[in-house]
PDB file of C-alpha atoms in Angstrom:
ATOM      1  CA  UNK T   1      28.060  10.196  16.894  1.00 57.00           C
ATOM      2  CA  UNK T   2      24.304   8.605  16.731  1.00 62.00           C
ATOM      3  CA  UNK T   3      24.364   5.256  14.752  1.00 65.00           C
ATOM      4  CA  UNK T   4      22.511   4.645  11.450  1.00 81.00           C
ATOM      5  CA  UNK T   5      19.903   2.382  12.687  1.00 87.00           C
ATOM      6  CA  UNK T   6      17.232  -0.123  10.342  1.00 91.00           C
ATOM      7  CA  UNK T   7      14.183  -1.128  11.773  1.00 92.00           C
ATOM      8  CA  UNK T   8      12.030  -3.545  10.487  1.00 96.00           C
ATOM      9  CA  UNK T   9       8.320  -3.473  10.620  1.00 97.00           C
ATOM     10  CA  UNK T  10       5.657  -6.770   9.294  1.00 97.00           C
ATOM     11  CA  UNK T  11       2.124  -7.217   8.490  1.00 98.00           C
ATOM     12  CA  UNK T  12      -0.660  -7.891   6.180  1.00 97.00           C
ATOM     13  CA  UNK T  13      -3.591  -6.767   4.039  1.00 98.00           C
ATOM     14  CA  UNK T  14      -6.373  -8.150   2.278  1.00 97.00           C
ATOM     15  CA  UNK T  15      -7.134  -6.160  -1.085  1.00 97.00           C
ATOM     16  CA  UNK T  16      -8.597  -7.320  -4.495  1.00 95.00           C
ATOM     17  CA  UNK T  17      -7.256  -5.797  -7.391  1.00 95.00           C
ATOM     18  CA  UNK T  18      -6.679  -6.746 -11.088  1.00 93.00           C
ATOM     19  CA  UNK T  19      -4.272  -6.018 -13.851  1.00 94.00           C
ATOM     20  CA  UNK T  20      -5.533  -4.366 -16.909  1.00 93.00           C
ATOM     21  CA  UNK T  21      -4.818  -6.641 -20.096  1.00 92.00           C
ATOM     22  CA  UNK T  22      -3.134  -9.250 -18.110  1.00 94.00           C
ATOM     23  CA  UNK T  23      -4.145 -12.887 -19.228  1.00 94.00           C
ATOM     24  CA  UNK T  24      -4.103 -14.160 -15.797  1.00 92.00           C
ATOM     25  CA  UNK T  25      -4.530 -11.290 -13.606  1.00 93.00           C
ATOM     26  CA  UNK T  26      -7.410  -8.768 -15.467  1.00 93.00           C
ATOM     27  CA  UNK T  27     -10.223 -10.049 -13.730  1.00 92.00           C
ATOM     28  CA  UNK T  28     -11.124  -8.727  -9.929  1.00 92.00           C
ATOM     29  CA  UNK T  29      -9.303 -11.385  -7.719  1.00 95.00           C
ATOM     30  CA  UNK T  30      -7.977 -10.743  -4.385  1.00 95.00           C
ATOM     31  CA  UNK T  31      -4.690 -11.694  -2.187  1.00 96.00           C
ATOM     32  CA  UNK T  32      -3.768 -11.381   1.188  1.00 97.00           C
ATOM     33  CA  UNK T  33      -0.635  -9.397   0.903  1.00 98.00           C
ATOM     34  CA  UNK T  34       2.553  -9.614   2.804  1.00 98.00           C
ATOM     35  CA  UNK T  35       4.534  -6.852   4.349  1.00 98.00           C
ATOM     36  CA  UNK T  36       8.089  -5.871   5.421  1.00 98.00           C
ATOM     37  CA  UNK T  37       9.072  -2.441   5.845  1.00 98.00           C
ATOM     38  CA  UNK T  38      12.645  -1.337   6.315  1.00 97.00           C
ATOM     39  CA  UNK T  39      13.194   2.173   7.800  1.00 95.00           C
ATOM     40  CA  UNK T  40      16.128   4.034   8.510  1.00 93.00           C
ATOM     41  CA  UNK T  41      16.837   6.392  11.204  1.00 88.00           C
ATOM     42  CA  UNK T  42      19.734   8.278  12.636  1.00 85.00           C
ATOM     43  CA  UNK T  43      19.448   7.846  16.069  1.00 80.00           C
ATOM     44  CA  UNK T  44      16.511   8.039  18.696  1.00 80.00           C
ATOM     45  CA  UNK T  45      13.584  10.199  19.940  1.00 79.00           C
ATOM     46  CA  UNK T  46      13.311  11.270  23.431  1.00 84.00           C
ATOM     47  CA  UNK T  47      10.822   7.912  24.253  1.00 84.00           C
ATOM     48  CA  UNK T  48      13.867   5.936  22.853  1.00 82.00           C
ATOM     49  CA  UNK T  49      12.398   4.751  19.802  1.00 81.00           C
ATOM     50  CA  UNK T  50      13.565   5.069  15.930  1.00 82.00           C
ATOM     51  CA  UNK T  51      10.024   5.150  14.732  1.00 86.00           C
ATOM     52  CA  UNK T  52       6.642   4.177  15.958  1.00 88.00           C
ATOM     53  CA  UNK T  53       5.936   0.865  14.592  1.00 92.00           C
ATOM     54  CA  UNK T  54       2.179   1.766  15.206  1.00 94.00           C
ATOM     55  CA  UNK T  55       2.104   4.126  12.598  1.00 95.00           C
ATOM     56  CA  UNK T  56       3.604   2.357  10.073  1.00 97.00           C
ATOM     57  CA  UNK T  57       0.804  -0.696  10.734  1.00 98.00           C
ATOM     58  CA  UNK T  58      -1.638   1.434  11.133  1.00 98.00           C
ATOM     59  CA  UNK T  59      -0.775   3.686   8.015  1.00 98.00           C
ATOM     60  CA  UNK T  60      -1.166   0.300   6.066  1.00 98.00           C
ATOM     61  CA  UNK T  61      -4.093  -0.817   7.616  1.00 98.00           C
ATOM     62  CA  UNK T  62      -5.978   2.370   7.042  1.00 97.00           C
ATOM     63  CA  UNK T  63      -4.977   3.201   3.304  1.00 97.00           C
ATOM     64  CA  UNK T  64      -4.364  -0.078   1.891  1.00 98.00           C
ATOM     65  CA  UNK T  65      -6.690  -2.979   3.719  1.00 97.00           C
ATOM     66  CA  UNK T  66     -10.426  -4.029   2.757  1.00 95.00           C
ATOM     67  CA  UNK T  67      -9.920  -1.831  -0.329  1.00 95.00           C
ATOM     68  CA  UNK T  68     -10.159  -2.565  -4.372  1.00 92.00           C
ATOM     69  CA  UNK T  69      -6.964  -1.457  -5.471  1.00 95.00           C
ATOM     70  CA  UNK T  70      -8.019   0.432  -8.850  1.00 93.00           C
ATOM     71  CA  UNK T  71      -5.365   1.841 -11.514  1.00 94.00           C
ATOM     72  CA  UNK T  72      -5.668   5.582 -11.250  1.00 89.00           C
ATOM     73  CA  UNK T  73      -7.304   5.027 -15.097  1.00 91.00           C
ATOM     74  CA  UNK T  74      -9.495   3.336 -13.802  1.00 87.00           C
ATOM     75  CA  UNK T  75     -10.818   5.644 -11.509  1.00 82.00           C
ATOM     76  CA  UNK T  76     -13.520   7.344 -13.053  1.00 84.00           C
ATOM     77  CA  UNK T  77     -14.745   5.000 -14.903  1.00 82.00           C
ATOM     78  CA  UNK T  78     -15.563   2.588 -11.247  1.00 79.00           C
ATOM     79  CA  UNK T  79     -16.709   5.759  -9.737  1.00 76.00           C
ATOM     80  CA  UNK T  80     -19.557   6.041 -12.521  1.00 76.00           C
ATOM     81  CA  UNK T  81     -20.482   2.374 -12.696  1.00 74.00           C
ATOM     82  CA  UNK T  82     -21.188   2.448  -8.900  1.00 71.00           C
ATOM     83  CA  UNK T  83     -23.369   5.538  -8.975  1.00 68.00           C
ATOM     84  CA  UNK T  84     -25.303   4.661 -11.610  1.00 70.00           C
ATOM     85  CA  UNK T  85     -25.922   0.912 -10.788  1.00 66.00           C
ATOM     86  CA  UNK T  86     -28.068   2.786  -7.352  1.00 60.00           C
ATOM     87  CA  UNK T  87     -26.721   0.479  -4.760  1.00 60.00           C
ATOM     88  CA  UNK T  88     -25.232   1.875  -1.936  1.00 60.00           C
ATOM     89  CA  UNK T  89     -22.542   4.030  -3.540  1.00 55.00           C
ATOM     90  CA  UNK T  90     -20.908   5.969  -0.692  1.00 58.00           C
ATOM     91  CA  UNK T  91     -19.423   2.416   1.013  1.00 64.00           C
ATOM     92  CA  UNK T  92     -18.437   1.649  -2.049  1.00 68.00           C
ATOM     93  CA  UNK T  93     -16.680   4.558  -3.324  1.00 67.00           C
ATOM     94  CA  UNK T  94     -15.014   4.736  -0.037  1.00 75.00           C
ATOM     95  CA  UNK T  95     -13.613   1.481  -0.240  1.00 83.00           C
ATOM     96  CA  UNK T  96     -11.757   1.926  -3.694  1.00 85.00           C
ATOM     97  CA  UNK T  97      -7.829   3.094  -3.939  1.00 91.00           C
ATOM     98  CA  UNK T  98      -7.018   4.505  -6.669  1.00 91.00           C
ATOM     99  CA  UNK T  99      -3.238   3.642  -7.573  1.00 95.00           C
ATOM    100  CA  UNK T 100      -0.890   4.089  -9.880  1.00 95.00           C
ATOM    101  CA  UNK T 101       0.050   0.285 -10.504  1.00 95.00           C
ATOM    102  CA  UNK T 102      -1.771  -2.483  -9.098  1.00 96.00           C
ATOM    103  CA  UNK T 103       0.928  -4.520  -9.025  1.00 96.00           C
ATOM    104  CA  UNK T 104       3.337  -5.558  -6.220  1.00 96.00           C
ATOM    105  CA  UNK T 105       5.946  -3.434  -7.886  1.00 97.00           C
ATOM    106  CA  UNK T 106       3.421  -0.530  -7.968  1.00 97.00           C
ATOM    107  CA  UNK T 107       2.205  -1.500  -4.447  1.00 97.00           C
ATOM    108  CA  UNK T 108       5.522  -1.159  -2.440  1.00 98.00           C
ATOM    109  CA  UNK T 109       5.831   2.506  -4.433  1.00 97.00           C
ATOM    110  CA  UNK T 110       2.431   3.250  -3.160  1.00 97.00           C
ATOM    111  CA  UNK T 111       3.182   2.036   0.634  1.00 98.00           C
ATOM    112  CA  UNK T 112       6.719   3.912   0.852  1.00 98.00           C
ATOM    113  CA  UNK T 113       5.194   7.572  -0.246  1.00 97.00           C
ATOM    114  CA  UNK T 114       1.960   7.109   1.854  1.00 98.00           C
ATOM    115  CA  UNK T 115       4.176   6.026   5.111  1.00 97.00           C
ATOM    116  CA  UNK T 116       6.954   8.847   4.577  1.00 96.00           C
ATOM    117  CA  UNK T 117       3.948  11.038   4.613  1.00 97.00           C
ATOM    118  CA  UNK T 118       2.322   9.706   7.554  1.00 96.00           C
ATOM    119  CA  UNK T 119       5.852   9.942   9.471  1.00 93.00           C
ATOM    120  CA  UNK T 120       6.105  13.598   8.072  1.00 91.00           C
ATOM    121  CA  UNK T 121       9.705  12.558   6.364  1.00 90.00           C
ATOM    122  CA  UNK T 122      11.422   9.967   4.128  1.00 93.00           C
ATOM    123  CA  UNK T 123      11.812   6.963   5.946  1.00 94.00           C
ATOM    124  CA  UNK T 124      11.283   3.799   3.952  1.00 96.00           C
ATOM    125  CA  UNK T 125      14.496   2.370   2.610  1.00 96.00           C
ATOM    126  CA  UNK T 126      12.959  -0.757   1.429  1.00 97.00           C
ATOM    127  CA  UNK T 127       9.611  -2.736   0.960  1.00 98.00           C
ATOM    128  CA  UNK T 128       9.173  -6.537   0.838  1.00 98.00           C
ATOM    129  CA  UNK T 129       5.799  -7.734  -0.516  1.00 98.00           C
ATOM    130  CA  UNK T 130       4.151 -10.770  -1.928  1.00 97.00           C
ATOM    131  CA  UNK T 131       0.927 -12.308  -2.855  1.00 93.00           C
ATOM    132  CA  UNK T 132       1.394 -15.063  -0.901  1.00 86.00           C
ATOM    133  CA  UNK T 133       4.348 -17.551  -0.226  1.00 87.00           C
ATOM    134  CA  UNK T 134       5.607 -17.760  -3.645  1.00 89.00           C
ATOM    135  CA  UNK T 135       6.001 -14.467  -5.275  1.00 91.00           C
ATOM    136  CA  UNK T 136       6.711 -11.104  -4.834  1.00 95.00           C
ATOM    137  CA  UNK T 137       9.340  -7.752  -4.829  1.00 97.00           C
ATOM    138  CA  UNK T 138      11.543  -5.890  -2.670  1.00 97.00           C
ATOM    139  CA  UNK T 139      12.461  -2.584  -3.715  1.00 97.00           C
ATOM    140  CA  UNK T 140      15.196  -0.675  -2.402  1.00 97.00           C
ATOM    141  CA  UNK T 141      15.286   3.337  -2.147  1.00 93.00           C
ATOM    142  CA  UNK T 142      18.728   3.755  -0.266  1.00 77.00           C
TER     143      UNK T 142
END
């Protein structure tokens, strides 16, 4: 019987966000997010790997690094403001990342869905994410 393995992958990404209605975090501001992803895998592939760590890191960087994290309800408003300002709209719109919630709790869920989709099956068992050295969250799925 193959053992169940827990693999951890750590990375960082830079992003800006805001939390609508929050007295301190309601304005657009940025963080360096520190992320630890725990993957639960049964057995090894033909190369002796559980999951390619590079896929996990690349998926996080491509989808979240240097993005403006926008609550989904605000996406249309931001797109309209950018286009109406007649700036170079495409690069700005390309860097908007719609998410359900822009909190670390919400980002943990978004990152899980994104990694599971990139790997091709449900593999993320936990994510720890922090906005810096003093606050963060760990979310466990199984």
